[in-house]
Amino acid sequence: MKTEFRIQVDQALGKQDVRAHFRKAMDTLMTNRRNQFPDNAELQRLRDQAQVIRANALSKLPELLEQLEANLTQNGIHVHWAETTDEANDIVLKIMQKHNATWMIKGKSMVSEEMGLNHFLESKGIEALESDLGEFIIQLDGETPSHIIMPAIHKSKEQIAKLFNEKFPDIPYTEDVDTLTRTARDILREKFYNAPVGLSGVNFAVAETGTLCLVENEGNGRMSTTIPPVHIAVTGIEKVVEKFSDIPPLLSILPRSATGQPITTYFNMISSPRKQGEKDGPEEVHLVLLDNGRSRIYSDPELLATLRCIRCGACINHCPVYVRIGGHSYGTVYPGPIGTILEPQKSGLSVHGELVQASSLCGACGEVCPVRIPIPNIINRLRYEGVHQEESSVLDAGSKRKPMEAITWKAWSWAATHPSMYNLGSNLATQVRKLVPNHLGAWTSVRTAPAIADKTLHQQLKALGVDHE
């Protein structure tokens, strides 16, 4: 029986137009990134630097989180800790209820997607309006993001024009991208001015100064964090860095790896609520620090590298599997190679363990990662954890073990270490080669089954006069 993941992959492979969108978009992003790093030596130096910064922060994570909380609190920012997404959602809900807020405006935040925040608030009678253009589009269509930095990349301008015409019939139909963008801005502008609460993500949290850094292009992040009287920031605990001087190298490599831009349009630094005499800024700022399985990942020296991710999406843009099946096929918040290693660790191998098979292990993801996460190695490690039963830090280790497969491999291992039995088996296989069926499961559904040779390797070498022992 096909799993939900394989059904979604089959459906995605049948959508030629969507595959064409992804191919064109990913080709553009790869070209843009390549153009941003004409000097390979400089690129490798910057990757080394970014890796060291992130690895250093993770090596001191408990201490840096305490330092971050102390400095944020001193700056007047309320800090909340959430072990699970349920706890994080409840924290946001209580802040909303405290201010009698019935809706909020949101900047882009993948952690809020991880929390399922929109649906949770909706169940409590509270509206969460997305203000990032891509997120706004997919929210109108009731979809989830298909890419972590370009959520609506699977849609064509014609589909977006039709969607806008359906949702806003008073606005003239147009397929002009600039006009569609201006329309969305006009709709959202008024919302910003009236929103009681704004919510955003965090790209980097600086322990040294208690500063929350937000990288964005549209200005909606800045408006979400400065206009509403209450600002809530949500982030994973791994986003902390030690010093403010760590930010420039990360800011240099993040947008160039992500969209191929030399720098983003906006870089926001949030250090405190509005102070006396200041003309803008929220009166109250909250930070919700979410664990959601990150501490478990942190406890494994090899898997810890997963937490170095700065969410640029470069691994996704260069993945030959993602470009063919798109983001929705994964059925997870984080698609592509980073999702392949992060989601099974967060939710367990019994839930998303199948994702580690959605890789050709070509190594492209590891080669472009700006913080040098060894993604192919981690995929192999998770494949191992899925079928082995030893004690492990990975949730649901051994859940993908198949008894017959395990017996087959043990039998092969035993035969391979006993030459007489191996030779007997090889000879027998050549004798019955014509009895081997042409169809051997999914592998041969689109391929020809490999034929067994009529002579063993030893027999062929002996016929050539080569020492075969």
Short mmCIF file of C-alpha atoms in Angstrom, two decimals, residues 22-443:
data_model
loop_
_atom_site.label_atom_id
_atom_site.label_comp_id
_atom_site.label_asym_id
_atom_site.label_seq_id
_atom_site.Cartn_x
_atom_site.Cartn_y
_atom_site.Cartn_z
CA PHE A 22 9.86 25.00 -10.12
CA ARG A 23 12.46 24.23 -12.76
CA LYS A 24 12.47 27.81 -14.04
CA ALA A 25 12.51 29.34 -10.54
CA MET A 26 15.25 27.07 -9.20
CA ASP A 27 17.42 27.64 -12.30
CA THR A 28 17.11 31.40 -11.74
CA LEU A 29 17.98 31.13 -8.04
CA MET A 30 20.99 28.92 -8.73
CA THR A 31 22.27 31.35 -11.37
CA ASN A 32 21.74 34.33 -9.05
CA ARG A 33 23.64 32.62 -6.25
CA ARG A 34 26.50 31.69 -8.55
CA ASN A 35 26.77 35.29 -9.75
CA GLN A 36 27.04 36.53 -6.16
CA PHE A 37 30.13 34.41 -5.51
CA PRO A 38 32.46 34.97 -8.48
CA ASP A 39 35.48 34.34 -6.24
CA ASN A 40 35.37 30.76 -4.98
CA ALA A 41 38.12 31.40 -2.44
CA GLU A 42 36.08 34.19 -0.88
CA LEU A 43 32.99 31.97 -0.83
CA GLN A 44 34.81 29.15 0.95
CA ARG A 45 36.34 31.59 3.45
CA LEU A 46 32.90 33.03 4.20
CA ARG A 47 31.40 29.54 4.57
CA ASP A 48 34.18 28.63 7.01
CA GLN A 49 33.50 31.78 9.01
CA ALA A 50 29.74 31.24 9.10
CA GLN A 51 30.21 27.61 10.13
CA VAL A 52 32.49 28.59 13.01
CA ILE A 53 30.06 31.27 14.22
CA ARG A 54 27.11 28.91 14.26
CA ALA A 55 29.09 25.99 15.72
CA ASN A 56 30.48 28.26 18.45
CA ALA A 57 26.98 29.45 19.38
CA LEU A 58 25.66 25.89 19.57
CA SER A 59 28.62 24.76 21.68
CA LYS A 60 27.56 27.34 24.29
CA LEU A 61 23.83 27.19 23.68
CA PRO A 62 22.58 26.78 27.30
CA GLU A 63 24.78 29.63 28.56
CA LEU A 64 23.96 31.90 25.62
CA LEU A 65 20.23 31.36 26.02
CA GLU A 66 20.48 32.40 29.68
CA GLN A 67 22.52 35.45 28.67
CA LEU A 68 20.01 36.29 25.96
CA GLU A 69 17.09 36.08 28.39
CA ALA A 70 18.88 38.25 30.96
CA ASN A 71 19.71 40.99 28.44
CA LEU A 72 16.29 40.93 26.78
CA THR A 73 14.62 41.19 30.18
CA GLN A 74 16.91 44.04 31.14
CA ASN A 75 15.91 45.76 27.87
CA GLY A 76 12.23 45.43 28.78
CA ILE A 77 11.35 42.47 26.51
CA HIS A 78 9.24 39.66 28.00
CA VAL A 79 10.80 36.21 27.42
CA HIS A 80 8.72 33.04 27.31
CA TRP A 81 9.95 29.43 27.04
CA ALA A 82 7.94 26.76 25.22
CA GLU A 83 8.94 23.11 25.14
CA THR A 84 6.21 22.18 22.65
CA THR A 85 4.23 23.92 19.93
CA ASP A 86 1.11 23.61 22.11
CA GLU A 87 2.82 25.58 24.87
CA ALA A 88 3.99 28.21 22.36
CA ASN A 89 0.48 28.61 20.97
CA ASP A 90 -0.97 28.98 24.47
CA ILE A 91 1.57 31.71 25.27
CA VAL A 92 0.59 33.67 22.16
CA LEU A 93 -3.10 33.16 22.94
CA LYS A 94 -2.75 34.49 26.49
CA ILE A 95 -0.95 37.60 25.25
CA MET A 96 -3.75 38.18 22.74
CA GLN A 97 -6.43 37.66 25.39
CA LYS A 98 -4.65 39.97 27.83
CA HIS A 99 -5.02 42.78 25.27
CA ASN A 100 -8.53 41.74 24.14
CA ALA A 101 -7.10 41.34 20.63
CA THR A 102 -9.31 39.53 18.11
CA TRP A 103 -6.78 39.56 15.27
CA MET A 104 -3.11 40.03 14.53
CA ILE A 105 -0.96 40.86 11.53
CA LYS A 106 1.98 38.60 10.83
CA GLY A 107 5.34 38.99 9.20
CA LYS A 108 6.92 35.87 7.72
CA SER A 109 7.74 33.21 10.30
CA MET A 110 8.46 29.53 9.62
CA VAL A 111 8.34 28.81 13.35
CA SER A 112 4.74 30.05 13.43
CA GLU A 113 4.07 27.59 10.57
CA GLU A 114 5.73 24.91 12.71
CA MET A 115 3.36 25.85 15.53
CA GLY A 116 0.30 25.74 13.27
CA LEU A 117 -0.44 29.12 14.82
CA ASN A 118 -2.96 30.38 12.27
CA HIS A 119 -5.23 27.35 12.61
CA PHE A 120 -4.85 27.35 16.40
CA LEU A 121 -5.85 31.01 16.72
CA GLU A 122 -8.68 30.53 14.23
CA SER A 123 -10.07 27.76 16.48
CA LYS A 124 -10.10 30.34 19.30
CA GLY A 125 -11.92 32.93 17.21
CA ILE A 126 -8.81 34.99 16.45
CA GLU A 127 -7.71 35.93 12.93
CA ALA A 128 -4.02 35.87 11.92
CA LEU A 129 -3.50 37.87 8.72
CA GLU A 130 -0.32 37.16 6.75
CA SER A 131 1.41 40.28 5.41
CA ASP A 132 4.33 38.73 3.50
CA LEU A 133 3.18 38.79 -0.14
CA GLY A 134 3.82 35.09 -0.75
CA GLU A 135 2.21 34.09 2.54
CA PHE A 136 -0.72 36.45 1.82
CA ILE A 137 -1.31 34.71 -1.54
CA ILE A 138 -1.28 31.17 -0.19
CA GLN A 139 -3.42 32.18 2.78
CA LEU A 140 -6.03 33.47 0.34
CA ASP A 141 -5.96 30.08 -1.39
CA GLY A 142 -5.96 28.04 1.84
CA GLU A 143 -2.55 26.52 1.13
CA THR A 144 0.71 26.05 3.01
CA PRO A 145 4.16 27.32 1.90
CA SER A 146 5.94 25.23 -0.73
CA HIS A 147 9.34 26.87 -0.07
CA ILE A 148 10.74 28.36 3.13
CA ILE A 149 11.67 31.74 1.62
CA MET A 150 9.29 31.87 -1.38
CA PRO A 151 6.06 30.35 -0.11
CA ALA A 152 4.01 30.85 -3.31
CA ILE A 153 6.70 29.86 -5.80
CA HIS A 154 4.50 27.07 -7.13
CA LYS A 155 1.94 29.55 -8.47
CA SER A 156 2.03 31.32 -11.84
CA LYS A 157 1.07 34.97 -12.25
CA GLU A 158 -2.05 33.84 -14.11
CA GLN A 159 -3.13 31.71 -11.12
CA ILE A 160 -2.50 34.61 -8.74
CA ALA A 161 -4.43 37.02 -10.97
CA LYS A 162 -7.39 34.64 -11.03
CA LEU A 163 -7.19 34.23 -7.24
CA PHE A 164 -7.16 38.00 -6.62
CA ASN A 165 -10.09 38.45 -9.00
CA GLU A 166 -12.04 35.77 -7.12
CA LYS A 167 -11.26 37.14 -3.64
CA PHE A 168 -11.44 40.87 -4.54
CA PRO A 169 -14.02 41.12 -7.35
CA ASP A 170 -14.19 44.92 -7.08
CA ILE A 171 -10.57 45.20 -8.25
CA PRO A 172 -10.04 45.08 -12.06
CA TYR A 173 -8.54 41.82 -13.35
CA THR A 174 -4.87 42.05 -14.24
CA GLU A 175 -1.92 39.71 -14.75
CA ASP A 176 0.59 42.53 -14.36
CA VAL A 177 2.89 41.54 -11.49
CA ASP A 178 3.56 45.11 -10.34
CA THR A 179 -0.16 45.91 -10.24
CA LEU A 180 -0.92 42.70 -8.31
CA THR A 181 1.81 43.54 -5.80
CA ARG A 182 0.52 47.11 -5.41
CA THR A 183 -3.00 45.76 -4.88
CA ALA A 184 -1.84 43.52 -2.04
CA ARG A 185 0.08 46.40 -0.47
CA ASP A 186 -2.96 48.68 -0.61
CA ILE A 187 -5.10 46.03 1.07
CA LEU A 188 -2.54 45.37 3.79
CA ARG A 189 -1.53 48.98 4.45
CA GLU A 190 -4.73 49.80 6.32
CA LYS A 191 -4.47 46.56 8.26
CA PHE A 192 -1.05 47.51 9.62
CA TYR A 193 -2.37 50.78 11.06
CA ASN A 194 -5.23 49.07 12.90
CA ALA A 195 -3.64 45.81 14.04
CA PRO A 196 -3.64 45.40 17.85
CA VAL A 197 -0.80 42.84 17.73
CA GLY A 198 2.02 42.15 15.27
CA LEU A 199 3.94 38.88 15.08
CA SER A 200 7.25 38.11 13.43
CA GLY A 201 9.99 35.52 13.28
CA VAL A 202 13.64 36.05 14.21
CA ASN A 203 16.68 35.36 12.03
CA PHE A 204 19.31 35.87 14.72
CA ALA A 205 19.08 36.57 18.47
CA VAL A 206 22.23 38.23 19.85
CA ALA A 207 23.00 37.08 23.40
CA GLU A 208 25.60 39.79 24.02
CA THR A 209 23.19 42.70 23.55
CA GLY A 210 19.72 41.15 23.76
CA THR A 211 18.92 42.11 20.15
CA LEU A 212 16.47 40.36 17.84
CA CYS A 213 17.50 40.58 14.16
CA LEU A 214 15.00 40.26 11.33
CA VAL A 215 15.98 39.98 7.64
CA GLU A 216 13.36 40.77 4.98
CA ASN A 217 12.69 42.43 1.62
CA GLU A 218 9.16 43.78 1.65
CA GLY A 219 9.04 46.03 4.70
CA ASN A 220 6.11 44.10 6.12
CA GLY A 221 8.37 42.73 8.84
CA ARG A 222 9.31 46.22 9.95
CA MET A 223 5.67 47.36 9.89
CA SER A 224 4.50 44.28 11.81
CA THR A 225 7.09 44.93 14.50
CA THR A 226 6.80 48.70 14.84
CA ILE A 227 3.21 49.84 14.17
CA PRO A 228 1.02 47.55 16.36
CA PRO A 229 1.23 48.39 20.10
CA VAL A 230 2.19 44.79 20.91
CA HIS A 231 4.89 42.79 19.12
CA ILE A 232 5.32 39.03 19.57
CA ALA A 233 8.45 37.39 18.13
CA VAL A 234 8.64 33.59 17.86
CA THR A 235 11.81 31.63 17.18
CA GLY A 236 13.58 28.33 17.73
CA ILE A 237 16.13 28.18 20.54
CA GLU A 238 18.94 27.50 18.04
CA LYS A 239 18.82 30.99 16.48
CA VAL A 240 21.00 32.56 19.17
CA VAL A 241 24.50 33.87 18.33
CA GLU A 242 27.08 34.97 20.87
CA LYS A 243 28.18 38.45 19.76
CA PHE A 244 26.91 41.31 17.67
CA SER A 245 30.08 41.06 15.58
CA ASP A 246 28.86 37.60 14.48
CA ILE A 247 26.03 39.20 12.50
CA PRO A 248 27.84 40.83 9.51
CA PRO A 249 29.34 37.58 8.14
CA LEU A 250 26.01 35.79 8.50
CA LEU A 251 24.15 38.71 6.93
CA SER A 252 26.65 38.69 4.07
CA ILE A 253 26.19 35.04 3.17
CA LEU A 254 22.46 34.60 3.96
CA PRO A 255 20.80 36.65 1.18
CA ARG A 256 23.45 35.76 -1.39
CA SER A 257 22.84 32.07 -0.74
CA ALA A 258 19.06 32.47 -0.56
CA THR A 259 17.90 34.69 -3.43
CA GLY A 260 21.18 35.80 -4.95
CA GLN A 261 20.84 39.32 -3.59
CA PRO A 262 23.92 41.16 -2.32
CA ILE A 263 21.85 42.32 0.67
CA THR A 264 18.20 42.38 1.66
CA THR A 265 16.17 45.58 1.50
CA TYR A 266 15.52 45.65 5.24
CA PHE A 267 17.52 44.53 8.27
CA ASN A 268 15.65 45.14 11.52
CA MET A 269 17.20 45.16 14.99
CA ILE A 270 14.74 45.01 17.87
CA SER A 271 16.26 45.77 21.24
CA SER A 272 13.41 47.03 23.40
CA PRO A 273 9.84 48.36 23.46
CA ARG A 274 9.31 52.01 22.54
CA LYS A 275 11.17 54.29 24.92
CA GLN A 276 10.01 57.64 26.22
CA GLY A 277 10.37 60.28 23.53
CA GLU A 278 10.55 57.80 20.62
CA LYS A 279 7.97 58.26 17.86
CA ASP A 280 7.40 54.65 16.85
CA GLY A 281 7.79 51.11 18.04
CA PRO A 282 5.55 48.78 20.09
CA GLU A 283 4.75 49.51 23.71
CA GLU A 284 5.21 45.84 24.60
CA VAL A 285 7.51 43.19 23.11
CA HIS A 286 7.46 39.45 23.78
CA LEU A 287 9.83 36.70 22.62
CA VAL A 288 8.69 33.07 22.56
CA LEU A 289 11.60 30.61 22.48
CA LEU A 290 10.47 27.25 21.10
CA ASP A 291 12.24 23.93 21.69
CA ASN A 292 10.02 21.37 19.91
CA GLY A 293 12.62 18.61 19.78
CA ARG A 294 15.67 20.85 19.30
CA SER A 295 17.14 19.86 22.70
CA ARG A 296 17.03 16.21 21.64
CA ILE A 297 18.86 17.06 18.40
CA TYR A 298 21.33 19.11 20.44
CA SER A 299 22.23 16.07 22.56
CA ASP A 300 23.71 14.15 19.59
CA PRO A 301 27.20 15.35 18.55
CA GLU A 302 26.68 14.42 14.88
CA LEU A 303 23.06 15.51 14.46
CA LEU A 304 23.76 18.79 16.27
CA ALA A 305 24.97 20.20 12.93
CA THR A 306 21.32 20.27 11.81
CA LEU A 307 20.78 23.23 14.14
CA ARG A 308 23.40 25.35 12.35
CA CYS A 309 20.82 26.08 9.62
CA ILE A 310 20.17 29.78 8.91
CA ARG A 311 17.10 29.03 6.73
CA CYS A 312 18.50 30.41 3.45
CA GLY A 313 16.93 27.64 1.35
CA ALA A 314 20.05 27.13 -0.82
CA CYS A 315 19.92 23.36 -0.28
CA ILE A 316 16.31 23.36 -1.48
CA ASN A 317 17.12 25.44 -4.56
CA HIS A 318 19.83 23.00 -5.64
CA CYS A 319 18.02 19.74 -4.84
CA PRO A 320 17.17 17.61 -7.92
CA VAL A 321 14.43 15.84 -5.95
CA TYR A 322 12.74 19.03 -4.70
CA VAL A 323 12.72 20.60 -8.16
CA ARG A 324 10.75 17.63 -9.49
CA ILE A 325 8.26 17.01 -6.68
CA GLY A 326 7.90 20.53 -5.21
CA GLY A 327 7.42 21.49 -1.58
CA HIS A 328 3.90 20.26 -0.89
CA SER A 329 4.80 16.64 -1.64
CA TYR A 330 6.86 16.43 1.54
CA GLY A 331 3.77 17.14 3.66
CA THR A 332 5.91 19.01 6.18
CA VAL A 333 6.61 22.61 7.19
CA TYR A 334 10.24 22.40 6.01
CA PRO A 335 10.62 20.75 2.57
CA GLY A 336 13.71 19.79 0.60
CA PRO A 337 17.01 18.57 2.08
CA ILE A 338 16.80 20.61 5.29
CA GLY A 339 13.29 19.26 5.90
CA THR A 340 14.51 15.77 5.11
CA ILE A 341 16.90 15.88 8.06
CA LEU A 342 15.00 18.23 10.41
CA GLU A 343 11.43 16.93 10.27
CA PRO A 344 12.21 13.26 11.13
CA GLN A 345 14.30 14.43 14.08
CA LYS A 346 11.56 16.77 15.36
CA SER A 347 8.55 14.52 14.87
CA GLY A 348 10.14 11.07 14.90
CA LEU A 349 11.20 8.55 12.28
CA SER A 350 7.85 6.77 12.53
CA VAL A 351 6.14 9.96 11.34
CA HIS A 352 8.52 11.43 8.76
CA GLY A 353 11.22 8.76 8.48
CA GLU A 354 10.29 8.07 4.86
CA LEU A 355 11.59 11.51 3.88
CA VAL A 356 15.21 10.37 4.24
CA GLN A 357 14.62 8.15 1.19
CA ALA A 358 13.70 11.24 -0.87
CA SER A 359 17.32 11.95 -1.72
CA SER A 360 19.65 10.91 -4.50
CA LEU A 361 22.64 11.64 -2.21
CA CYS A 362 24.17 13.66 -5.04
CA GLY A 363 25.71 15.97 -2.42
CA ALA A 364 24.58 19.28 -3.97
CA CYS A 365 22.86 20.35 -0.73
CA GLY A 366 26.02 19.91 1.30
CA GLU A 367 28.15 21.70 -1.29
CA VAL A 368 26.05 24.89 -1.25
CA CYS A 369 25.14 25.06 2.45
CA PRO A 370 26.56 28.36 3.73
CA VAL A 371 27.22 26.89 7.20
CA ARG A 372 28.53 23.56 5.88
CA ILE A 373 25.86 21.27 7.32
CA PRO A 374 26.83 17.76 6.14
CA ILE A 375 23.30 17.02 4.96
CA PRO A 376 24.11 13.83 2.98
CA ASN A 377 25.93 12.37 5.99
CA ILE A 378 23.01 13.17 8.27
CA ILE A 379 20.58 11.59 5.78
CA ASN A 380 22.68 8.42 5.85
CA ARG A 381 22.78 8.52 9.65
CA LEU A 382 18.98 8.79 9.84
CA ARG A 383 18.59 5.94 7.35
CA TYR A 384 20.79 3.88 9.66
CA GLU A 385 18.80 4.93 12.73
CA GLY A 386 15.57 3.95 11.01
CA VAL A 387 16.52 0.28 10.69
CA HIS A 388 18.81 -0.36 13.65
CA GLN A 389 17.59 -1.13 17.14
CA GLU A 390 20.44 0.03 19.32
CA GLU A 391 19.80 2.71 21.94
CA SER A 392 19.66 6.06 20.18
CA SER A 393 18.96 9.74 20.73
CA VAL A 394 16.82 9.77 17.57
CA LEU A 395 13.07 9.61 18.19
CA ASP A 396 11.52 6.32 16.98
CA ALA A 397 14.87 4.77 16.00
CA GLY A 398 14.34 1.33 14.50
CA SER A 399 10.76 2.07 13.43
CA LYS A 400 11.59 1.52 9.74
CA ARG A 401 13.11 -1.92 10.30
CA LYS A 402 11.59 -4.66 8.12
CA PRO A 403 12.15 -8.22 9.43
CA MET A 404 12.50 -9.86 6.01
CA GLU A 405 14.93 -7.18 4.83
CA ALA A 406 16.98 -7.58 8.01
CA ILE A 407 17.10 -11.38 7.59
CA THR A 408 18.15 -11.00 3.93
CA TRP A 409 21.02 -8.67 4.79
CA LYS A 410 22.18 -10.89 7.67
CA ALA A 411 22.16 -13.91 5.34
CA TRP A 412 24.16 -11.99 2.73
CA SER A 413 26.60 -10.80 5.41
CA TRP A 414 27.11 -14.36 6.65
CA ALA A 415 27.61 -15.74 3.10
CA ALA A 416 30.05 -12.93 2.22
CA THR A 417 32.27 -13.95 5.13
CA HIS A 418 32.16 -17.66 4.21
CA PRO A 419 33.80 -18.04 0.73
CA SER A 420 32.65 -21.60 0.11
CA MET A 421 29.00 -20.72 0.72
CA TYR A 422 29.35 -17.51 -1.30
CA ASN A 423 30.78 -19.43 -4.29
CA LEU A 424 28.07 -22.05 -4.00
CA GLY A 425 25.41 -19.31 -3.98
CA SER A 426 27.00 -17.53 -6.96
CA ASN A 427 27.14 -20.74 -8.97
CA LEU A 428 23.53 -21.53 -8.12
CA ALA A 429 22.43 -18.02 -9.16
CA THR A 430 24.01 -18.41 -12.62
CA GLN A 431 22.21 -21.71 -13.09
CA VAL A 432 18.77 -20.35 -12.27
CA ARG A 433 19.23 -16.88 -13.78
CA LYS A 434 16.44 -17.38 -16.32
CA LEU A 435 13.99 -18.01 -13.47
CA VAL A 436 14.54 -14.54 -12.00
CA PRO A 437 11.34 -12.50 -12.59
CA ASN A 438 11.47 -9.35 -14.73
CA HIS A 439 9.39 -7.38 -12.27
CA LEU A 440 11.03 -6.78 -8.89
CA GLY A 441 8.77 -4.23 -7.26
CA ALA A 442 8.80 -0.46 -7.71
CA TRP A 443 12.41 -0.37 -8.92
#
